[in-house]
XYZ file of C-alpha atoms in Angstrom:
672
model
C -9.010 -9.291 -28.469
C -10.477 -8.806 -31.215
C -12.727 -12.816 -30.105
C -13.298 -10.670 -26.809
C -15.358 -7.822 -29.227
C -16.664 -10.325 -30.514
C -18.173 -12.159 -27.851
C -19.178 -9.327 -25.982
C -21.811 -7.975 -28.798
C -23.190 -11.190 -29.232
C -24.360 -10.937 -25.439
C -25.172 -7.888 -25.784
C -27.210 -8.200 -29.152
C -28.731 -10.621 -26.832
C -29.576 -8.842 -23.746
C -30.700 -6.042 -26.130
C -33.295 -7.915 -27.628
C -34.688 -9.361 -24.422
C -35.412 -5.634 -23.653
C -38.831 -3.248 -23.766
C -38.312 -0.230 -26.207
C -38.183 2.171 -23.234
C -35.541 0.498 -22.042
C -33.409 -0.530 -24.873
C -32.998 2.709 -26.274
C -31.545 3.330 -22.214
C -29.204 0.822 -22.489
C -28.124 1.554 -26.299
C -27.815 5.632 -24.645
C -25.839 4.311 -21.791
C -23.227 1.786 -24.574
C -22.822 5.104 -26.441
C -21.644 7.272 -23.604
C -19.436 4.265 -22.660
C -17.781 4.226 -25.851
C -17.041 7.550 -26.253
C -15.297 7.684 -23.037
C -13.493 4.167 -24.303
C -12.826 6.514 -27.305
C -11.469 9.209 -25.721
C -9.844 7.587 -23.684
C -7.787 5.811 -25.994
C -6.941 9.130 -27.868
C -5.472 10.180 -25.172
C -3.523 7.303 -24.779
C -2.426 7.744 -29.079
C -0.671 10.705 -27.915
C 1.918 10.521 -27.613
C 4.354 8.467 -29.096
C 6.390 6.797 -26.873
C 5.656 6.486 -23.016
C 8.400 5.766 -20.111
C 6.882 5.173 -16.518
C 8.428 6.079 -13.033
C 6.756 3.637 -10.950
C 8.685 3.879 -7.552
C 12.259 3.975 -7.770
C 12.613 2.817 -11.067
C 11.306 3.105 -14.650
C 9.360 0.953 -16.936
C 10.749 0.642 -19.413
C 14.228 0.864 -18.848
C 15.264 1.051 -21.970
C 13.260 2.964 -24.317
C 13.340 3.644 -27.891
C 12.109 6.290 -30.191
C 12.503 7.537 -33.487
C 14.536 10.726 -34.865
C 12.177 13.552 -34.309
C 10.040 11.376 -31.823
C 8.327 12.026 -28.800
C 8.657 10.841 -25.423
C 5.625 11.142 -22.859
C 7.028 10.857 -18.737
C 5.126 10.210 -16.346
C 4.723 9.844 -13.130
C 2.437 6.908 -12.193
C 4.389 6.439 -8.201
C 3.403 8.303 -4.799
C 6.841 10.160 -4.839
C 8.703 12.768 -6.472
C 11.366 11.964 -9.244
C 12.401 13.447 -12.233
C 14.605 12.378 -15.327
C 18.512 13.857 -15.697
C 20.477 12.837 -18.529
C 23.797 11.570 -17.881
C 25.392 13.750 -20.191
C 22.924 16.820 -18.875
C 21.158 17.251 -22.528
C 18.265 17.064 -21.501
C 16.097 17.091 -17.944
C 12.445 16.655 -17.080
C 13.325 19.879 -14.993
C 14.053 21.950 -18.146
C 10.488 20.682 -20.305
C 8.585 20.164 -16.966
C 9.507 23.561 -15.398
C 10.211 22.373 -11.483
C 12.916 19.816 -10.196
C 10.132 17.090 -8.927
C 7.357 15.733 -10.952
C 4.909 14.784 -7.889
C 2.487 11.842 -8.696
C 0.105 12.306 -11.018
C 2.705 15.167 -13.540
C 3.618 14.956 -16.763
C 5.970 15.841 -19.133
C 6.489 15.356 -23.260
C 10.340 15.683 -24.730
C 10.867 15.763 -28.260
C 14.585 14.784 -29.552
C 15.689 15.456 -32.518
C 18.902 14.075 -32.726
C 20.158 9.911 -32.381
C 22.133 8.917 -30.368
C 22.665 6.463 -26.763
C 21.539 8.595 -23.451
C 21.496 6.689 -20.209
C 19.317 8.954 -17.858
C 18.931 8.585 -13.832
C 16.781 10.071 -11.560
C 18.066 12.394 -9.065
C 16.316 11.996 -5.851
C 16.963 8.151 -6.151
C 20.203 7.354 -8.463
C 23.725 7.994 -9.318
C 24.421 10.897 -11.414
C 26.375 8.467 -13.503
C 23.042 6.331 -14.808
C 24.804 3.089 -12.935
C 23.114 2.658 -10.217
C 19.666 3.208 -8.333
C 16.452 4.473 -10.625
C 18.650 4.531 -13.871
C 17.361 4.049 -17.715
C 18.604 4.375 -21.056
C 17.563 6.227 -23.849
C 18.064 5.012 -27.556
C 17.527 7.904 -30.223
C 17.006 6.584 -34.205
C 19.242 3.888 -34.580
C 22.178 4.350 -32.332
C 23.199 0.895 -30.884
C 23.158 -0.581 -27.908
C 19.619 -1.757 -26.252
C 20.889 -3.047 -22.393
C 22.024 -0.465 -19.123
C 26.027 -0.442 -18.297
C 26.265 -0.451 -14.946
C 29.866 -0.924 -13.519
C 30.949 -4.092 -11.760
C 30.358 -4.430 -8.220
C 33.307 -5.157 -5.756
C 33.126 -8.201 -4.334
C 30.468 -8.526 -1.558
C 32.806 -9.473 1.635
C 31.314 -12.440 4.174
C 32.781 -10.835 7.011
C 34.498 -7.839 8.383
C 37.859 -6.203 6.414
C 39.462 -5.630 10.257
C 40.149 -1.921 8.666
C 37.965 1.060 10.442
C 37.199 4.031 9.336
C 36.814 7.033 11.215
C 34.499 10.541 11.490
C 35.515 12.683 12.268
C 39.244 11.635 13.003
C 39.894 10.109 9.852
C 37.438 11.447 7.034
C 35.826 15.155 8.099
C 32.990 13.482 6.430
C 30.758 10.640 6.312
C 30.819 10.196 2.649
C 34.794 10.734 2.436
C 35.099 7.774 4.809
C 32.290 5.895 2.951
C 34.031 6.895 -0.187
C 38.007 5.468 0.725
C 36.011 2.340 2.458
C 36.607 -1.195 0.935
C 34.370 -3.762 1.513
C 34.179 -5.097 5.075
C 35.466 -1.842 6.877
C 33.710 -0.502 9.328
C 32.792 2.888 8.685
C 32.892 4.459 13.036
C 31.088 7.891 13.181
C 31.739 9.893 16.678
C 29.387 12.020 17.861
C 27.384 15.448 16.394
C 24.973 16.484 13.990
C 26.287 15.884 9.969
C 24.294 18.065 7.428
C 25.104 15.925 4.298
C 23.030 13.568 1.811
C 25.384 10.177 2.361
C 25.349 7.639 -0.971
C 26.623 4.047 -0.304
C 27.912 2.041 -3.460
C 30.635 -0.062 -1.576
C 29.374 -3.408 -0.944
C 29.217 -5.300 2.960
C 29.974 -1.891 4.789
C 29.455 -1.629 8.117
C 28.576 2.551 9.332
C 28.025 2.205 12.500
C 27.318 5.765 15.328
C 29.087 5.384 18.438
C 26.004 6.823 19.743
C 23.158 6.396 18.269
C 21.118 9.479 20.292
C 24.435 11.495 19.660
C 24.882 10.861 16.007
C 22.879 12.966 13.828
C 22.306 12.782 10.274
C 20.431 16.274 9.437
C 18.658 17.151 6.295
C 18.117 20.802 7.018
C 14.563 20.240 4.542
C 17.333 20.660 1.245
C 18.847 16.977 1.474
C 16.813 14.162 -0.223
C 17.584 10.928 1.762
C 20.038 10.399 5.395
C 22.270 7.336 4.211
C 20.738 5.524 1.298
C 22.309 2.664 -0.283
C 22.148 2.332 -4.108
C 22.696 -1.234 -5.131
C 25.501 -2.137 -2.891
C 24.551 -5.488 -0.815
C 25.463 -6.370 2.763
C 25.932 -3.106 3.730
C 24.377 -2.910 7.481
C 23.539 0.630 9.541
C 22.939 1.195 13.256
C 23.148 3.251 16.345
C 22.855 6.065 14.048
C 19.541 8.648 13.960
C 18.068 10.671 10.889
C 16.507 13.288 10.917
C 14.503 16.479 8.469
C 15.115 14.680 5.186
C 12.813 15.412 1.581
C 11.775 11.937 1.510
C 13.907 8.686 3.751
C 16.067 8.831 6.589
C 17.538 5.776 5.698
C 16.920 3.581 2.292
C 18.416 0.628 0.650
C 17.446 0.118 -2.839
C 18.051 -2.722 -5.435
C 20.184 -4.881 -2.888
C 20.571 -8.447 -1.161
C 21.373 -7.915 2.534
C 20.978 -5.467 4.285
C 20.229 -4.635 7.987
C 19.311 -1.615 10.026
C 19.127 -1.646 13.815
C 19.376 0.744 16.385
C 18.456 3.763 13.958
C 15.889 6.361 14.728
C 14.647 7.801 11.671
C 12.269 11.073 12.877
C 10.567 13.578 10.916
C 11.555 12.873 7.331
C 8.904 13.779 4.352
C 8.340 10.655 3.190
C 9.936 7.205 4.756
C 11.537 6.880 7.872
C 13.568 3.240 7.353
C 12.790 2.341 3.476
C 13.773 -1.256 1.939
C 12.786 -0.942 -1.930
C 13.675 -4.228 -4.540
C 16.035 -5.391 -2.184
C 15.902 -8.536 -0.150
C 17.429 -10.666 2.631
C 17.198 -7.835 5.255
C 16.044 -7.272 9.171
C 14.928 -3.944 10.508
C 15.311 -4.744 14.689
C 15.468 -2.384 17.486
C 14.800 0.690 15.468
C 12.239 3.552 15.993
C 10.496 6.272 13.501
C 8.453 8.457 13.328
C 6.641 11.819 12.078
C 7.050 9.957 8.108
C 3.647 11.502 6.416
C 3.741 7.621 4.234
C 4.983 5.192 6.828
C 8.027 4.380 9.790
C 9.030 1.312 8.254
C 8.529 -0.100 4.892
C 9.802 -2.579 2.728
C 8.547 -3.357 -0.674
C 8.524 -4.882 -4.157
C 10.225 -7.901 -3.498
C 9.067 -11.785 -3.773
C 9.731 -13.587 -1.875
C 11.345 -11.059 0.678
C 13.057 -13.205 3.174
C 12.705 -10.061 5.665
C 12.515 -9.620 9.168
C 11.375 -6.629 11.304
C 11.051 -7.265 14.829
C 11.660 -5.197 18.131
C 10.661 -1.445 16.072
C 8.634 1.118 17.714
C 6.363 3.605 15.094
C 4.343 5.993 16.036
C 3.231 9.298 15.115
C 3.376 8.173 11.531
C 0.230 8.503 8.748
C 1.037 3.959 8.917
C 3.061 2.622 10.488
C 4.611 -0.262 8.914
C 3.462 -0.359 4.775
C 4.451 -2.575 2.156
C 3.535 -2.222 -0.980
C 3.624 -5.548 -3.226
C 5.943 -7.768 -0.809
C 5.583 -10.783 1.222
C 6.840 -14.380 1.585
C 9.154 -15.143 4.412
C 8.290 -11.588 5.481
C 8.196 -11.249 8.892
C 6.616 -8.217 11.464
C 7.201 -9.320 14.628
C 6.892 -8.000 18.298
C 6.737 -4.531 17.644
C 4.531 -1.307 18.557
C 2.591 0.217 16.484
C 1.193 3.326 17.888
C -0.598 6.533 17.800
C 0.053 6.515 13.518
C -3.166 7.406 11.697
C -2.993 3.194 11.214
C -1.181 0.563 12.220
C 0.284 -2.028 9.775
C -1.154 -1.918 6.726
C 0.047 -4.358 3.788
C -0.780 -3.250 0.279
C -0.996 -3.986 -3.735
C -0.736 -1.724 -6.057
C 0.037 -0.715 -9.624
C 2.502 1.707 -8.785
C 5.454 -1.040 -8.270
C 5.854 -3.860 -10.012
C 4.932 -7.568 -9.076
C 1.427 -7.120 -7.249
C -0.005 -8.166 -5.512
C 0.850 -7.934 -1.667
C 1.079 -11.618 -0.511
C 2.254 -13.710 2.586
C 3.465 -11.130 5.211
C 3.509 -12.922 9.017
C 1.987 -10.204 11.515
C 2.751 -12.145 14.949
C 2.910 -11.022 18.581
C 2.610 -7.173 17.779
C 1.181 -4.924 19.990
C -0.969 -2.188 17.663
C -2.288 0.693 19.798
C -4.555 3.966 19.351
C -3.761 4.388 15.946
C -6.473 7.056 15.165
C -3.504 10.462 15.021
C -5.772 12.838 13.269
C -2.459 15.061 13.968
C -0.031 13.081 12.080
C 1.162 14.139 8.881
C 0.241 12.432 5.974
C -0.385 12.188 2.055
C -3.956 11.705 0.070
C -3.396 8.013 -0.644
C -2.649 7.158 3.233
C -5.726 8.976 4.794
C -7.996 6.783 3.870
C -6.666 4.516 5.848
C -7.929 6.402 9.233
C -8.569 4.786 12.675
C -7.711 1.217 11.344
C -5.413 -1.407 13.583
C -4.308 -3.918 10.924
C -5.313 -3.512 7.129
C -4.782 -6.196 4.398
C -5.411 -4.199 0.922
C -5.940 -6.423 -1.589
C -3.112 -8.882 0.134
C -3.100 -13.050 -0.508
C -2.357 -15.349 1.537
C -1.104 -13.002 5.359
C -1.567 -14.399 8.476
C -2.354 -12.703 11.187
C -1.800 -14.075 14.518
C -1.863 -13.664 18.202
C -1.288 -9.998 18.149
C -3.042 -7.747 20.929
C -5.294 -4.833 19.193
C -6.934 -2.054 20.814
C -8.304 1.378 20.377
C -8.893 2.380 17.236
C -11.708 4.381 15.911
C -12.554 2.321 12.848
C -11.480 -1.162 12.353
C -9.226 -3.443 14.715
C -8.440 -5.601 11.654
C -9.193 -4.608 7.936
C -9.419 -7.164 5.208
C -10.644 -5.020 1.625
C -10.000 -5.322 -1.920
C -7.183 -2.423 -3.219
C -8.473 0.044 -6.066
C -5.530 1.455 -8.702
C -5.807 0.728 -11.764
C -6.565 -2.858 -11.136
C -9.245 -3.631 -8.509
C -6.845 -6.440 -6.255
C -8.809 -8.506 -4.435
C -7.829 -10.011 -0.801
C -7.996 -13.973 -0.259
C -6.719 -16.324 1.400
C -5.491 -14.093 4.404
C -6.270 -16.142 8.108
C -6.867 -13.284 10.939
C -6.247 -15.793 14.149
C -6.226 -15.930 17.881
C -6.113 -12.403 18.077
C -6.886 -9.861 21.270
C -8.685 -7.255 19.698
C -11.053 -4.349 21.452
C -12.012 -1.084 21.379
C -13.276 -0.636 18.199
C -15.527 1.691 17.048
C -17.164 -0.233 14.058
C -15.956 -3.212 14.240
C -13.336 -5.807 15.355
C -13.333 -7.741 12.760
C -14.273 -6.732 9.280
C -14.159 -8.049 5.679
C -14.516 -5.636 3.632
C -16.682 -6.550 0.316
C -16.161 -7.823 -3.034
C -13.776 -9.667 -1.370
C -11.560 -13.159 -2.493
C -11.989 -15.898 -1.341
C -10.361 -18.220 1.230
C -10.549 -14.960 4.100
C -10.832 -17.252 7.058
C -11.542 -15.900 11.216
C -10.468 -18.201 14.009
C -10.369 -17.495 17.412
C -10.452 -13.969 18.211
C -11.440 -12.062 21.076
C -13.993 -9.852 19.018
C -16.580 -8.362 20.347
C -18.425 -6.638 16.523
C -17.521 -7.785 13.189
C -18.616 -6.639 9.925
C -20.563 -8.260 8.505
C -22.044 -9.883 11.300
C -20.740 -13.073 12.815
C -18.139 -13.651 10.384
C -16.233 -16.170 12.877
C -19.254 -18.290 12.159
C -19.709 -17.677 8.294
C -15.657 -17.375 7.905
C -14.196 -19.604 10.223
C -10.972 -21.224 9.655
C -11.871 -24.742 10.070
C -15.023 -24.994 9.098
C -17.177 -24.451 6.237
C -17.528 -20.754 5.054
C -19.774 -19.847 3.172
C -19.132 -17.147 -0.372
C -20.729 -14.334 0.998
C -17.833 -12.223 -0.523
C -17.676 -9.441 2.770
C -19.483 -6.646 3.685
C -20.107 -3.979 0.995
C -21.067 -0.768 2.988
C -17.015 -1.164 4.952
C -15.939 -0.417 1.107
C -17.990 2.356 0.761
C -17.377 3.699 3.800
C -13.763 3.672 3.067
C -14.494 4.774 -0.251
C -15.630 8.033 2.150
C -12.469 8.602 3.197
C -10.894 8.089 -0.808
C -13.222 10.887 -2.600
C -12.245 13.650 0.638
C -8.823 12.666 0.664
C -8.889 13.589 -3.238
C -10.017 16.409 -2.924
C -7.697 17.620 -0.161
C -10.106 17.613 2.311
C -7.993 15.805 4.612
C -5.087 16.864 7.499
C -2.576 19.341 5.976
C -0.019 18.120 9.141
C 3.581 19.758 8.642
C 6.547 17.150 9.092
C 8.666 19.694 10.982
C 6.279 20.051 13.697
C 6.124 16.314 15.072
C 7.464 15.497 18.380
C 11.163 14.773 18.456
C 11.162 11.450 20.122
C 12.745 10.970 23.561
C 16.246 8.845 23.888
C 16.225 5.793 21.949
C 18.392 2.403 23.562
C 21.938 2.485 22.118
C 23.285 -0.592 20.463
C 24.549 -2.978 22.832
C 28.690 -2.796 23.263
C 28.806 0.483 21.587
C 31.469 1.628 19.127
C 32.762 -2.155 20.072
C 30.186 -4.508 19.557
C 30.873 -7.465 16.765
C 31.280 -6.151 12.741
C 28.654 -8.329 11.157
C 28.164 -7.547 6.898
C 24.550 -7.911 6.355
C 24.841 -11.392 4.329
C 22.595 -14.651 4.364
C 20.790 -12.028 7.320
C 17.266 -14.028 6.636
C 18.769 -17.584 7.344
C 21.105 -16.221 10.342
C 19.250 -14.565 11.841
C 18.097 -15.950 15.749
C 17.251 -13.171 18.216
C 13.592 -14.842 16.709
C 12.456 -18.064 16.476
C 10.277 -17.688 12.944
C 9.815 -21.631 12.993
C 7.638 -21.611 16.114
C 5.959 -18.615 16.462
C 3.553 -19.476 18.666
C 6.487 -19.171 21.274
C 6.822 -15.458 20.718
C 4.681 -12.782 22.857
C 3.223 -9.649 22.333
C 5.407 -6.601 23.829
C 5.328 -6.241 27.797
C 3.526 -3.003 27.160
C 0.596 -5.169 26.204
C 0.154 -7.696 28.877
C -0.711 -4.370 31.245
C -2.744 -2.194 28.369
C -6.263 -1.664 29.350
C -8.640 -0.612 26.799
C -9.874 3.233 28.090
C -11.757 3.599 23.676
C -15.440 3.064 24.260
C -17.100 0.771 21.878
C -18.388 3.613 19.226
C -21.791 3.736 18.686
C -23.032 2.624 15.184
C -26.268 3.414 13.426
C -26.813 1.772 9.876
C -23.191 0.749 9.587
C -21.786 4.426 10.409
C -20.140 5.444 13.835
C -22.189 8.401 14.553
C -19.257 10.465 15.831
C -18.539 13.741 13.449
C -18.497 11.758 10.351
C -17.624 13.913 7.313
C -20.017 14.454 4.241
C -18.520 11.602 2.046
C -17.992 8.875 4.274
C -21.511 9.742 5.424
C -23.009 9.886 2.052
C -21.012 6.924 0.984
C -21.398 5.005 3.756
C -25.344 5.166 4.474
C -25.660 4.561 0.664
C -23.542 1.434 0.959
C -24.574 0.233 4.033
C -29.161 1.286 3.871
C -29.440 0.744 -0.490
C -29.084 -2.457 -0.550
C -31.237 -3.347 2.307
C -33.719 -1.271 0.692
C -34.077 -3.050 -2.448
C -34.265 -6.222 -0.904
C -37.049 -5.351 1.119
C -39.017 -4.173 -2.103
C -37.747 -6.491 -4.269
C -39.025 -9.398 -1.361
C -42.292 -7.223 -0.969
C -43.334 -7.293 -4.675
C -42.178 -10.793 -5.382
C -44.638 -12.100 -2.730
C -47.274 -9.983 -3.866
C -46.709 -11.160 -7.397
C -47.030 -14.857 -5.849
C -50.836 -14.564 -3.878
C -52.031 -12.621 -6.918
C -51.033 -16.059 -8.817
C -54.095 -18.138 -8.910
C -52.329 -20.952 -11.691
C -49.636 -21.691 -9.681
C -49.490 -24.506 -7.927
C -49.076 -24.886 -3.832
C -46.132 -26.794 -4.071
C -44.063 -24.258 -6.759
C -45.215 -21.114 -4.726
C -43.844 -22.853 -1.468
C -40.345 -23.641 -3.669
C -39.749 -20.143 -4.713
C -40.676 -18.457 -1.221
C -37.491 -20.775 0.623
C -35.764 -19.315 -2.967
C -36.398 -16.160 -2.302
C -36.000 -16.514 1.621
C -32.342 -18.578 2.046
C -30.677 -17.445 -1.212
C -30.630 -13.652 -0.325
C -30.300 -11.281 -3.495
C -30.405 -14.222 -5.769
C -33.304 -15.693 -5.341
C -35.371 -12.667 -5.822
C -33.961 -11.283 -8.415
C -34.041 -15.285 -10.240
C -38.386 -15.325 -8.834
C -38.492 -11.966 -11.225
C -35.877 -13.288 -13.760
C -37.353 -16.964 -14.472
C -40.808 -16.936 -11.958
C -43.315 -16.318 -14.463
C -44.224 -12.925 -12.611
C -47.323 -11.374 -13.964
C -45.979 -8.335 -13.240
C -45.212 -6.050 -16.953
C -41.629 -7.124 -17.522
C -40.982 -3.593 -18.495
C -41.788 -2.669 -14.403
C -39.590 -5.134 -13.656
C -36.553 -4.695 -14.916
C -37.623 -1.147 -14.095
C -37.559 -1.899 -10.416
C -35.059 -4.704 -10.045
C -32.135 -3.725 -12.482
C -32.711 0.236 -11.609
C -32.234 -0.346 -8.242
C -28.832 -2.423 -9.013
C -27.584 0.736 -12.118
C -28.558 3.082 -8.916
C -26.037 1.114 -6.480
C -23.308 0.504 -9.199
C -24.114 4.520 -10.441
C -23.623 5.972 -6.576
C -20.302 3.858 -5.958
C -18.905 4.679 -9.562
C -19.388 8.653 -8.822
C -17.630 7.397 -5.331
C -14.807 6.363 -7.533
C -14.714 8.838 -9.914
C -14.590 11.781 -6.836
C -11.698 9.697 -5.737
C -10.468 9.570 -8.695
C -9.677 6.240 -9.271
C -10.535 7.075 -13.202
């Protein structure tokens, strides 16, 4: 760190000495303000002795130590509500924070005056004994035992046990049957509305409804999760509906082996069908709607070894979201329609193991994801009007999808900003049918990482223009870095959402879905615990993706949304204030600056009587053929006769103006 500071100091000294006195004074003022901001931030970080972060569904660190009399600062860095409860009930965030749930961004401090070992848990995402799910342990003083104490898991079974536990015939509640079961049992649930939250910690169970549309778990917006599987490997859930839960309909965390088949999840307060920190799984033949985050979600896993096949997601903020997930992760042959946005894999710092990477999205129908009436959180709203967004992802494949009628972009490859800036790189977008997009069918938002390519797509308009020509998958790719106006346009949505200016639609008012296709065979279907799910999945030939066809509905789909009129990189249909401000600056200002710099350079060349013709023509070629950098090089090294302070003000001032407007957008958007 000291070496970095030393190098920075020498570089700064060199730059300052090269500036004229007025510019040098301005630079020193800006530098001083920056130093004060950094010192203030460092001081803020040092206020608490020890820090415990809540990520989504995990604590960081899981084992934390404070001295007697020390203070623990607890911060919710996730996107979901969390809390901390000591297993022995001696302390909790509820007691100090004043609320059971700590919303995203909330923080509290607790001081500990008695030595001891205190296991803790999140009541939303773990068992109350502090052994499974989102758990940790606090060591105060010299208490021994710096590891989590988890109970030994029951041994998973590869095959069914033959045992059947029937609800309500044998057990009045689903939880009663789960608690009595042994690995490999079938929990068979008869028709009815079950007002309960089901927690599963026994592996290799198959939890099945006899009728998908008549076996309904209803949270009444009082319970957290419908069925939650906490660190229990090999659990399959099928042929059931879950609705009206505060967070999730169906939820697996910390497992190897999971399957959700013929599930319906609607109008739940966060996700519909959700797997976190879990590998070797399948979601298929399922439906999710009315979620303010995403209908389907697979997050924080690599390699995930997971398949999403033949699902429908609609009326959600996002049809699919996958944060920091990838590696043998396939999203295929499914329908994503009438959400705010369709498929949005993303990289974020709120979960572990970024970036998102190596997700394969093939043969899907992605239609009309412009639903302004869907429920949403602020983080999801900026994706509105996009079919597929690869947000800070690496090495993804988007191929042979039908993507139609989106108000902004069919496919957008973009950076993602959280605590860090995550560049999108090495993504391949090939052979998709894309039409009816408002701003552009294909967009590469800048700044972009290297290796992104676009080929063989049936697309009308791209941003930047000529995207397939200049960023093809088979030919030479020019390092253009993407279109900055696409990023600044999105930044306007971020700023708008952070200020609370986004649709506040109630989950409860979302449409009730029609009946969905049941599990073939129903109660008599084969009983298959979820083990080696990915390796044995035979409904899709993952080795021959070219054989996959999009859903039948895509074959007959006709575009009904006309191409949006785009002026100066902005759609003209009712742009919001922040989209207009940042989009206009992001698109227009670079061209204004380039025109001014080039005009000034040519005027200066014409005034130079001593410069030779060859050298003058060489500079003309550099200025015209090397966008932006060529003209900046002339003003810096071309021997211009214009006063140095004026050149620095025009060129440097223009760059600072652009960075200033982007910085204001980031500040308003809450990035820093």
